[in-house]
mmCIF file of C-alpha atoms and ligand atoms in Angstrom:
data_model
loop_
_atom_site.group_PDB
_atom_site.id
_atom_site.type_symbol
_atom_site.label_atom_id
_atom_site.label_comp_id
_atom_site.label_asym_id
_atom_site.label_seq_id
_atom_site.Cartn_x
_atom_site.Cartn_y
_atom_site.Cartn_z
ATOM 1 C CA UNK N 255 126.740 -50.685 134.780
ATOM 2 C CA UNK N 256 130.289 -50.141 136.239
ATOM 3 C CA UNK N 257 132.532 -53.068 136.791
ATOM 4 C CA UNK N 258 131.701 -53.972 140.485
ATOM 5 C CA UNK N 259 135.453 -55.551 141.197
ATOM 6 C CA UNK N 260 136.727 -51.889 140.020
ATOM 7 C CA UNK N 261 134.812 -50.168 142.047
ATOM 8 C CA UNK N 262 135.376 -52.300 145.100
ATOM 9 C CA UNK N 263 139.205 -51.934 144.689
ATOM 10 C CA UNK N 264 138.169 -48.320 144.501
ATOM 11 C CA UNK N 265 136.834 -48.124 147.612
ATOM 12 C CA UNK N 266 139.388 -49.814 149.278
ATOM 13 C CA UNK N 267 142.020 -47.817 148.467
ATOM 14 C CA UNK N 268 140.093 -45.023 149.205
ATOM 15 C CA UNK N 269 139.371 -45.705 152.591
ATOM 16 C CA UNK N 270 143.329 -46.403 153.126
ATOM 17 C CA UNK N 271 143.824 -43.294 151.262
ATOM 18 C CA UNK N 272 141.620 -40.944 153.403
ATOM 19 C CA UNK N 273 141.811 -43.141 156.610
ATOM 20 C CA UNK N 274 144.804 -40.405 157.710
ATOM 21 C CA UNK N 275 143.018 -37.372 157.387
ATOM 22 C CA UNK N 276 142.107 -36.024 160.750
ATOM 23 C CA UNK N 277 141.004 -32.748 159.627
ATOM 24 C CA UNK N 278 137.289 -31.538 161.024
ATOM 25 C CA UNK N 279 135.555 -31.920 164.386
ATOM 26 C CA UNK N 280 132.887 -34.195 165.615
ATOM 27 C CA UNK N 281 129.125 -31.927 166.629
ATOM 28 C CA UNK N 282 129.211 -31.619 169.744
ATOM 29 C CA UNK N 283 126.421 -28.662 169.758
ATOM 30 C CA UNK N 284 123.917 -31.965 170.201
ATOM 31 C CA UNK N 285 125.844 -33.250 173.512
ATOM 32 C CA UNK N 286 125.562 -36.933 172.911
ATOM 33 C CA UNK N 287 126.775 -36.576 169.218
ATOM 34 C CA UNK N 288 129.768 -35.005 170.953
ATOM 35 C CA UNK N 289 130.661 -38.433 172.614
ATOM 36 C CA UNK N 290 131.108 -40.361 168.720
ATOM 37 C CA UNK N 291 134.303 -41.462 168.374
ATOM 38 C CA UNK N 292 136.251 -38.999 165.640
ATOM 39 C CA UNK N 293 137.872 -41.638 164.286
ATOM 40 C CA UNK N 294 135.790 -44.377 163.107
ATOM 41 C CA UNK N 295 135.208 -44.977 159.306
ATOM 42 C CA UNK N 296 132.578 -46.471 156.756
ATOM 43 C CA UNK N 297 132.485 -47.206 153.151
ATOM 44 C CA UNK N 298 129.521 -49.248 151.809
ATOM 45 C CA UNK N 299 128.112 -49.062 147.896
ATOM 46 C CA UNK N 300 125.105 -51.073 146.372
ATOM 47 C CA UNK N 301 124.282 -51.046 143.180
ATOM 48 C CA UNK N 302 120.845 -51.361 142.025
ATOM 49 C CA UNK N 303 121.368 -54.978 140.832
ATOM 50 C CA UNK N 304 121.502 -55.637 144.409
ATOM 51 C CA UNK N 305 125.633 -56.285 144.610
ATOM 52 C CA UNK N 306 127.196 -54.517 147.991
ATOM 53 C CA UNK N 307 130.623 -54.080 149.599
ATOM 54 C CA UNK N 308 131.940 -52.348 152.116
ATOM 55 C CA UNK N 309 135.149 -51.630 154.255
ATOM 56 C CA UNK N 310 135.841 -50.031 157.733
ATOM 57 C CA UNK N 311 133.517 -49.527 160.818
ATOM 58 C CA UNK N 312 130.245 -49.877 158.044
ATOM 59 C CA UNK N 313 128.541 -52.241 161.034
ATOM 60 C CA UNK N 314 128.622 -49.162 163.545
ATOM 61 C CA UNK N 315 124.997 -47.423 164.068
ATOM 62 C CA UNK N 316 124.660 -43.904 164.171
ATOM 63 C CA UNK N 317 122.166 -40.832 163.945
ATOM 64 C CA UNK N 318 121.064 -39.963 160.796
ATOM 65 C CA UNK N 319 120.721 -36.705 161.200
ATOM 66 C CA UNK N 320 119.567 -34.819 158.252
ATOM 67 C CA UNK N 321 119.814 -37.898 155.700
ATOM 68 C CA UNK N 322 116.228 -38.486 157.063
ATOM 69 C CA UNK N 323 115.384 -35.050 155.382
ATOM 70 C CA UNK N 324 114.858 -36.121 151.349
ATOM 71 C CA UNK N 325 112.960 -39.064 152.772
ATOM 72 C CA UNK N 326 110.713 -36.818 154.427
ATOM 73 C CA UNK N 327 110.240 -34.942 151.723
ATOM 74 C CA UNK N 328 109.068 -37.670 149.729
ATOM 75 C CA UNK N 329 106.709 -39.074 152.682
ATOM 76 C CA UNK N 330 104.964 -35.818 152.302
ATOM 77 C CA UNK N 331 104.530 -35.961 148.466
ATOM 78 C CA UNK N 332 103.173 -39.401 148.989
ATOM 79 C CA UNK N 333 100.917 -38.584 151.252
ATOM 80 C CA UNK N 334 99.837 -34.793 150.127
ATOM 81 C CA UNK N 335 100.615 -34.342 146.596
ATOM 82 C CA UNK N 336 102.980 -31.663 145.006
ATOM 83 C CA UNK N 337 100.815 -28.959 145.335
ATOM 84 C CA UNK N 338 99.952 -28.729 149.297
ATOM 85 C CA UNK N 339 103.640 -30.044 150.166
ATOM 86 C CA UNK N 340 104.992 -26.847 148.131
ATOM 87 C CA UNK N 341 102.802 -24.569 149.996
ATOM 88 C CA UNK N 342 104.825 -25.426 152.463
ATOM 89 C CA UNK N 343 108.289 -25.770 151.465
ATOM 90 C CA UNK N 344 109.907 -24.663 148.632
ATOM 91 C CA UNK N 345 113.065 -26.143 146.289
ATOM 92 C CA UNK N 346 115.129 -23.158 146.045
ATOM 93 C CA UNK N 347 119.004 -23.384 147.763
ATOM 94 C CA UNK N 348 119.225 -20.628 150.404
ATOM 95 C CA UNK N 349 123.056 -20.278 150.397
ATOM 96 C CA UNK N 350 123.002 -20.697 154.355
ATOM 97 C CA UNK N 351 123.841 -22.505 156.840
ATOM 98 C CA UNK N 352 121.509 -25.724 157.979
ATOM 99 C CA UNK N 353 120.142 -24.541 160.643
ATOM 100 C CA UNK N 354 119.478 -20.667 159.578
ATOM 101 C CA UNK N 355 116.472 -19.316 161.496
ATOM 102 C CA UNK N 356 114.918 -17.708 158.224
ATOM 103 C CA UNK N 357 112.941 -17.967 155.482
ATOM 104 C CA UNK N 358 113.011 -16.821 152.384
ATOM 105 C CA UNK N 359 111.537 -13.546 152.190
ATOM 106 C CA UNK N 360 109.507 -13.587 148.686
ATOM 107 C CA UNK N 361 107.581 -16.274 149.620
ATOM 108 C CA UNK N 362 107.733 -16.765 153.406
ATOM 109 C CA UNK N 363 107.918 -20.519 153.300
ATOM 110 C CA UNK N 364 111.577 -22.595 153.882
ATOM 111 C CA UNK N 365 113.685 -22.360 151.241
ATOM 112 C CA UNK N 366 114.098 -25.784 150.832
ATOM 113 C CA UNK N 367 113.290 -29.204 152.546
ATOM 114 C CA UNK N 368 116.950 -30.198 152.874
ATOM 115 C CA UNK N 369 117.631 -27.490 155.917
ATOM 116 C CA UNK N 370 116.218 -27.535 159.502
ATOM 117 C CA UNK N 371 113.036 -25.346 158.415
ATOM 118 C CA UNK N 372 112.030 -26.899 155.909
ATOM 119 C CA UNK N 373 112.512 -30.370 157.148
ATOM 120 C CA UNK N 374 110.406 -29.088 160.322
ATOM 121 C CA UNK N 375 107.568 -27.739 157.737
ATOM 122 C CA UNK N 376 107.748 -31.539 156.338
ATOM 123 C CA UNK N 377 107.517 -33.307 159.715
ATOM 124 C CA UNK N 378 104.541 -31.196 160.282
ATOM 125 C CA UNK N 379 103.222 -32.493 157.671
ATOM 126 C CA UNK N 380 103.374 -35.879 158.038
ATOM 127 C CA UNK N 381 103.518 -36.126 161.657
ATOM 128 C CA UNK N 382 100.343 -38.416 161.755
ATOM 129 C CA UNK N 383 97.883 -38.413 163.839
ATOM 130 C CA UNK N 384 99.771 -38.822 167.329
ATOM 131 C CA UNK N 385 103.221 -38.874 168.235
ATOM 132 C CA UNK N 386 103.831 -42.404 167.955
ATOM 133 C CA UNK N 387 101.561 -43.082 164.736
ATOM 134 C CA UNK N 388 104.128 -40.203 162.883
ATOM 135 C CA UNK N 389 107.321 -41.853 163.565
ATOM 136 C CA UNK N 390 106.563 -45.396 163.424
ATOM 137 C CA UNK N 391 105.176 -44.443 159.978
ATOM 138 C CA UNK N 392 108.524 -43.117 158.850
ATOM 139 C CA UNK N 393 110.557 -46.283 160.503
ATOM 140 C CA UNK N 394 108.936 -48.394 158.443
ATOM 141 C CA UNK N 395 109.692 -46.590 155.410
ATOM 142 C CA UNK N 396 112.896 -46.124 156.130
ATOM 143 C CA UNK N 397 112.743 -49.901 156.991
ATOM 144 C CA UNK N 398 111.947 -50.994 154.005
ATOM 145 C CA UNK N 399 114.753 -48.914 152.286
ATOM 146 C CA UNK N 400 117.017 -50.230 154.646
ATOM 147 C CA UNK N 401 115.969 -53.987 153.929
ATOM 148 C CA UNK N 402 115.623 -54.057 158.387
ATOM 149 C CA UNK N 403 114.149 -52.942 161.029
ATOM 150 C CA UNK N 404 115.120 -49.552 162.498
ATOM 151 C CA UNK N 405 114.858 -47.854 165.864
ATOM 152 C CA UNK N 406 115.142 -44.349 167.962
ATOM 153 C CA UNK N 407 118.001 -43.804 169.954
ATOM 154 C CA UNK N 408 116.346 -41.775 172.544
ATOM 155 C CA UNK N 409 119.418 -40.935 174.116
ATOM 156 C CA UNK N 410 120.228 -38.150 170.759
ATOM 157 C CA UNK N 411 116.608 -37.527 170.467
ATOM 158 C CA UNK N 412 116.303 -36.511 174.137
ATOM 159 C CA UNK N 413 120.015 -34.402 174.042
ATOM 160 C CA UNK N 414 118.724 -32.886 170.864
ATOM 161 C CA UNK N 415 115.010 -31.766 172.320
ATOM 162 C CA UNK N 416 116.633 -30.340 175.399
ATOM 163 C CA UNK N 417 119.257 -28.510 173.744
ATOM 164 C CA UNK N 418 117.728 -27.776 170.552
ATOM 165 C CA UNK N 419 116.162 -23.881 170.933
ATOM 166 C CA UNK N 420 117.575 -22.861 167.938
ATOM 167 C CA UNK N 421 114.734 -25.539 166.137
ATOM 168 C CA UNK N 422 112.328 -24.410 168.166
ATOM 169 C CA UNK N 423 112.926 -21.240 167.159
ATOM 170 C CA UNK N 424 112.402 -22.081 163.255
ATOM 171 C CA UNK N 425 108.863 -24.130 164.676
ATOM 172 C CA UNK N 426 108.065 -21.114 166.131
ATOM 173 C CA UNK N 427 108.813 -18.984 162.948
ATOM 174 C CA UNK N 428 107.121 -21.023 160.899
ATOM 175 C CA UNK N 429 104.067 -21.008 163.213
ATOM 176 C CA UNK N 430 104.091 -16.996 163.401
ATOM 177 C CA UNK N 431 103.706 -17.517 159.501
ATOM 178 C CA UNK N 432 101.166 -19.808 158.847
ATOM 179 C CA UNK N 433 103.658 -22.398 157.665
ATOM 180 C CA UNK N 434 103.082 -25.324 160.682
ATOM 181 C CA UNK N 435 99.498 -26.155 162.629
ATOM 182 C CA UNK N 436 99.531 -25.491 166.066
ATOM 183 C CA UNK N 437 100.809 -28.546 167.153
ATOM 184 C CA UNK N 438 104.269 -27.196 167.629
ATOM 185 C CA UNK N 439 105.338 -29.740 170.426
ATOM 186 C CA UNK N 440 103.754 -32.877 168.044
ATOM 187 C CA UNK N 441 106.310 -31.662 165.328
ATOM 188 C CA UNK N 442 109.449 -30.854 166.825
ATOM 189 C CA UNK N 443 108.589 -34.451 168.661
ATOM 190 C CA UNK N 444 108.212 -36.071 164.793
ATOM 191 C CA UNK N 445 111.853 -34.210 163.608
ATOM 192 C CA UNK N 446 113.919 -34.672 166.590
ATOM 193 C CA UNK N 447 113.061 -38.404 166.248
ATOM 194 C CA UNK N 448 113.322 -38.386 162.175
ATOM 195 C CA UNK N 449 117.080 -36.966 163.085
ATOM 196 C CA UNK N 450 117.598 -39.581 165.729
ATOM 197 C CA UNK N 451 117.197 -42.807 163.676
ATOM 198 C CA UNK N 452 119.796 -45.645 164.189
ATOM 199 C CA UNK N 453 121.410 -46.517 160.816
ATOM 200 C CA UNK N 454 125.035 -48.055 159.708
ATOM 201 C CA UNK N 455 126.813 -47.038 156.945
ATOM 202 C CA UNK N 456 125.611 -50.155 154.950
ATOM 203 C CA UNK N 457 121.918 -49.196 155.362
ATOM 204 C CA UNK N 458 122.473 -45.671 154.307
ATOM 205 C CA UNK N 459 124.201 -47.306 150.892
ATOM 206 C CA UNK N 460 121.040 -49.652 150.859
ATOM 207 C CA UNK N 461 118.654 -46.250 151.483
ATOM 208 C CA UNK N 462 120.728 -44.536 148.677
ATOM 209 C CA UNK N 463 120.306 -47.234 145.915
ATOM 210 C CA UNK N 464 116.718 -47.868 146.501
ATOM 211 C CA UNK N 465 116.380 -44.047 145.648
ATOM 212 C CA UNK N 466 118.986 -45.026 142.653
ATOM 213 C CA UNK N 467 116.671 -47.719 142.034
ATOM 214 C CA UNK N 468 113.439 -45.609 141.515
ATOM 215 C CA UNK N 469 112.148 -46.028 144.821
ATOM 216 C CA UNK N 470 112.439 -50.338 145.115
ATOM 217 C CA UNK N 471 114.802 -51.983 147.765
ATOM 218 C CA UNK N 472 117.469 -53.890 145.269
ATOM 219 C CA UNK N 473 118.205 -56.799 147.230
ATOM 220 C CA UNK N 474 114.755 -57.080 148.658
ATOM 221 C CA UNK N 475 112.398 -55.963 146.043
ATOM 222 C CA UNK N 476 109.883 -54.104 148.259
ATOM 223 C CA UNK N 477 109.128 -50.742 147.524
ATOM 224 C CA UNK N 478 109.293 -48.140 149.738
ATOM 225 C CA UNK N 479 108.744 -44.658 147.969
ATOM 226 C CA UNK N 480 106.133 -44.246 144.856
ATOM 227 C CA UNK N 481 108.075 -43.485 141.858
ATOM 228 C CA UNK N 482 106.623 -40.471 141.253
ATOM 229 C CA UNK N 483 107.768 -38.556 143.586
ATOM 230 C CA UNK N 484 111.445 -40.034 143.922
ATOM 231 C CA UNK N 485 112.718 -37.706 141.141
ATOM 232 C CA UNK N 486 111.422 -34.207 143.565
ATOM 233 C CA UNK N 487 113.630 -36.108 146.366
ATOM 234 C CA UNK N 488 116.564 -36.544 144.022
ATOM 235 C CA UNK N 489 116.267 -33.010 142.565
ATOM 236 C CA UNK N 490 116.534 -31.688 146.202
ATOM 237 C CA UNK N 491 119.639 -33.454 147.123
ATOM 238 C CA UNK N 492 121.262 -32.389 143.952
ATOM 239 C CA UNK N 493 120.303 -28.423 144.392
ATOM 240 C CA UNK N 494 120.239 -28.791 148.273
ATOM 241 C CA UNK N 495 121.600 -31.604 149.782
ATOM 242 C CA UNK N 496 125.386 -30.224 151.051
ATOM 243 C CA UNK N 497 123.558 -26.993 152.962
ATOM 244 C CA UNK N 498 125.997 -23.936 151.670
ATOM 245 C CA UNK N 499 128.480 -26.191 150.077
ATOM 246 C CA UNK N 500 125.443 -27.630 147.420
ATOM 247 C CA UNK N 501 126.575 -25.392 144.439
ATOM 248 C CA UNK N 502 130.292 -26.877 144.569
ATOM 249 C CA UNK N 503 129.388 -30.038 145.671
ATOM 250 C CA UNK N 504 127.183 -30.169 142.029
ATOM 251 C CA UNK N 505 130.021 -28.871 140.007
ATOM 252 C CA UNK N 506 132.594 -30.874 141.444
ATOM 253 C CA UNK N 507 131.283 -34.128 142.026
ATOM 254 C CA UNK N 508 127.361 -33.656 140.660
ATOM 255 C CA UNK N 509 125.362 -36.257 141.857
ATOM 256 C CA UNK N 510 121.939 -35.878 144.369
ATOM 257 C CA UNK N 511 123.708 -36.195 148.096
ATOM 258 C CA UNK N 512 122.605 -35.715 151.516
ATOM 259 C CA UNK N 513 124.776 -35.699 154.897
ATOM 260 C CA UNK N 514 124.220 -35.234 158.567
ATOM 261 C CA UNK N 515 125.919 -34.003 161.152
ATOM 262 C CA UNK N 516 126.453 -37.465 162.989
ATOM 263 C CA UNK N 517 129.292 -37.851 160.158
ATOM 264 C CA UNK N 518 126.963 -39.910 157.502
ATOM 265 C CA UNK N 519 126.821 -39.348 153.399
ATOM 266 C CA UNK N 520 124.959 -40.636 151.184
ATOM 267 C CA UNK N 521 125.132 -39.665 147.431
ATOM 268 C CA UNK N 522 122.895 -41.498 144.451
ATOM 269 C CA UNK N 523 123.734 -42.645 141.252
ATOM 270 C CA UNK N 524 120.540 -42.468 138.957
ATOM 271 C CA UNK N 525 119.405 -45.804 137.876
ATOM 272 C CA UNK N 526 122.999 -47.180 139.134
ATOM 273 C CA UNK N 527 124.163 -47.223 143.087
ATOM 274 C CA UNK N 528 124.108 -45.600 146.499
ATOM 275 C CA UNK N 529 127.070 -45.155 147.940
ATOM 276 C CA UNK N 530 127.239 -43.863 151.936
ATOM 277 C CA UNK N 531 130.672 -42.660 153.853
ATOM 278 C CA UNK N 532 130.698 -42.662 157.637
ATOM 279 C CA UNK N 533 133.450 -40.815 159.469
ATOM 280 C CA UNK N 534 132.376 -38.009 162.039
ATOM 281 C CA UNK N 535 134.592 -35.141 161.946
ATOM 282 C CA UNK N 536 132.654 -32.338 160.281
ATOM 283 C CA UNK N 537 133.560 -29.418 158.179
ATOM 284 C CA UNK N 538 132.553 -25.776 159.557
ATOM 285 C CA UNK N 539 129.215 -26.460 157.206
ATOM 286 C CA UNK N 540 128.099 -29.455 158.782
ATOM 287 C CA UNK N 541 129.668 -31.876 156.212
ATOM 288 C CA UNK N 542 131.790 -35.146 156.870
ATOM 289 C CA UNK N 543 135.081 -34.524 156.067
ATOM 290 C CA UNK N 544 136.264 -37.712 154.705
ATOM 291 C CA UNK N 545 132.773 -37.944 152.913
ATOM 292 C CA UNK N 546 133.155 -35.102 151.159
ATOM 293 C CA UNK N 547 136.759 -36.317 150.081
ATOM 294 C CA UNK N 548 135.848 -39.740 149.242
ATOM 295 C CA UNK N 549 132.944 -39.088 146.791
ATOM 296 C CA UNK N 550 134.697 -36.422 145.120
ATOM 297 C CA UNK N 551 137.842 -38.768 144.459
ATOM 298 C CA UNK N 552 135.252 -41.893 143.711
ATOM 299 C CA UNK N 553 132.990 -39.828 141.298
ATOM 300 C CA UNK N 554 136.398 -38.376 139.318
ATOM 301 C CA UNK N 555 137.641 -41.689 138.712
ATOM 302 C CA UNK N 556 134.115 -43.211 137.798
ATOM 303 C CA UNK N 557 132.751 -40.066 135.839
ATOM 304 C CA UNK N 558 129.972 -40.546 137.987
ATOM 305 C CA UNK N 559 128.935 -36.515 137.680
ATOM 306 C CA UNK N 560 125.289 -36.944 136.233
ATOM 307 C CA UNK N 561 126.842 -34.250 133.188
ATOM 308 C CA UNK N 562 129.934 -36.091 132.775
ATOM 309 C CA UNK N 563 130.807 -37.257 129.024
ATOM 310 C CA UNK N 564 131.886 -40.874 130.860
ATOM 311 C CA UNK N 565 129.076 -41.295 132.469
ATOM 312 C CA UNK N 566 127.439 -44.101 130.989
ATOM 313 C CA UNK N 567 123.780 -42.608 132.045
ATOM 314 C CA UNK N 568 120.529 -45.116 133.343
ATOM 315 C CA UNK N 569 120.218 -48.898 132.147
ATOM 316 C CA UNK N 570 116.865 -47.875 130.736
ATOM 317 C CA UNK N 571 118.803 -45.838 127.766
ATOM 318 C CA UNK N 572 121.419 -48.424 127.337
ATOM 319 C CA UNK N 573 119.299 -51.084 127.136
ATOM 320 C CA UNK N 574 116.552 -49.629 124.683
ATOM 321 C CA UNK N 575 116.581 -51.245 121.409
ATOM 322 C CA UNK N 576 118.636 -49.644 118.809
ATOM 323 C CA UNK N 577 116.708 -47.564 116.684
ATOM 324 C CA UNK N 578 116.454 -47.691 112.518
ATOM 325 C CA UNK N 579 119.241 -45.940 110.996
ATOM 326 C CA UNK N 580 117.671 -42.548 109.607
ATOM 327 C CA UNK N 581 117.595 -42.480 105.709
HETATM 328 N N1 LIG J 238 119.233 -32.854 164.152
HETATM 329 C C1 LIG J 238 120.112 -31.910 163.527
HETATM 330 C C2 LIG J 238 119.671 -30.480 163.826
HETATM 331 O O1 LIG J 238 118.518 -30.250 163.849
HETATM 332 C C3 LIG J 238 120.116 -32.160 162.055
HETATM 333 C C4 LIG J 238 121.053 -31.249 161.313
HETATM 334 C C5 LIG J 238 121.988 -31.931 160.371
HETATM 335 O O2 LIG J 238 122.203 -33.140 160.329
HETATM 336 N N2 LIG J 238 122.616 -31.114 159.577
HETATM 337 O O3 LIG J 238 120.445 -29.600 164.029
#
């Protein structure tokens, strides 16, 4: 386990390190996401011991946008197995950007469940039974990750249906394919409000090392995902999770990650901590700016990259008893 007071004076310089940048713009193709306020800025890590600090605006609730997507995923493993859910959806990076009406051509499913399509083939999945049964069954997953309750804000969810043709585009898509049922309206209801969650930059930490933690909430000791299927959701972050910027974001910083376009990031340390960043203003590919800085800086003075001769791998390993010499 990393020394927690190191890593907290980590983070703290950090944030005063990267506070500065102003690079980026906030989305503003989702008009109430255009009305965040560029500036503000979150740090939060837990570990899986259930320690936590943050610094900054970590208290301020936002969307979480595509975050919601690997927890999806792993909703629809739960509840249909590997098989069905990967008739659906496949694991393979497309290389484009999020919200690419397209799928991949050999096999006519999404690419991947960590871009719009696929993440609409998931919420069609577990959608539920009516509109309401869907999403409160994902809020109180995501509740449980969280360690509290979460809610809608209808005010994103309502800006994003209205505005959002491009998605229904993909629903439609995936329809003409075979993908999605024909309750087109029921899903794009289920993913507009799976994008439109209210978290903080602390819960997204908490979210993050409950996946670190094999699916159990650290501080609270509930689980919320079956530990099965938390390794497919972890997999898909690591291949997927940055959109067209996965591939450098593995080499450079290599750990499973996921951000949205309301400015939240959170990346997972196997077996170790989540840590989340919170700023708004958005590369051209969707990704936080400071977020992207921050965990790259944080995971080079860590050796947190899963393939990195530092890293000190999963407490499981360390902690085995030592074997009989050979011989
Ligand atoms: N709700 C957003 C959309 O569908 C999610 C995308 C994102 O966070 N990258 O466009």
């Amino acid at each position: 386990m990393y020394d927690i007071s190191e890593l907290k004076r980590c983070i703290s310089d950090l944030y005063e390190k990267h506070r500065g940048n102003n690079q980026g713009d906030v989305a503003s193709y989702i008009p109430e996401l255009g009305k965040a306020d560029p500036d503000l800025f979150g740090i939060s890590l837990v570990t899986v011991d259930g320690q936590e600090f943050s610094v900054g605006d970590y208290q301020h609730e936002f969307t979480i946008q595509s975050i919601i997507k690997p927890i999806a995923f792993l909703l629809a493993l739960e509840m249909h197995g590997r098989d069905k859910t990967l008739a659906h959806v496949g694991v393979e990076p497309s290389g484009d950007a999020f919200n690419s009406v397209e799928l991949n051509p050999r096999t006519r499913l999404p690419y991947n469940p960590m871009v719009n399509a696929g993440d609409i083939s998931v919420a069609s999945l577990i959608k539920g039974a009516s509109p309401e049964a869907g999403v409160s069954a994902l809020l109180d997953r995501l509740g449980i990750a969280a360690g509290r309750d979460l809610r809608i804000d209808e005010h994103v969810r309502d800006s994003e249906a209205t505005t959002g043709s491009r998605n229904r585009a993909i629903a439609y898509l995936l329809h003409n394919f075979g993908v999605i049922d024909d309750g087109i309206d029921h899903t794009l209801h289920q993913y507009f409000s799976q994008c439109s969650v209210l978290v903080n930059c602390r819960d997204l930490a908490m979210i993050a090392a409950t996946i670190a933690n094999i699916g159990e909430n650290p501080a609270t000791g509930r689980e919320a995902f079956a530990l099965t299927y938390v390794r497919d959701a972890m997999a898909a972050m690591f291949s997927c999770g940055m959109y067209d910027y996965s591939g450098e974001w593995a080499y450079r910083v290599g750990v499973p990650a996921k951000s949205g376009v309301a400015g939240g990031l959170m990346a997972v340390i196997n077996r170790q901590l989540g840590i989340a960043v919170f700023s708004p203003r958005l590369d051209e590919r969707g990704n936080s700016v400071r977020g992207i800085a921050v965990c790259t800086d944080l995971a080079e003075e860590f050796g947190l990259h899963a393939f990195e001769f530092m890293n000190p791998g999963s407490n499981f390993l360390r902690d085995a008893p030592p074997t009989e010499a050979a011989g």
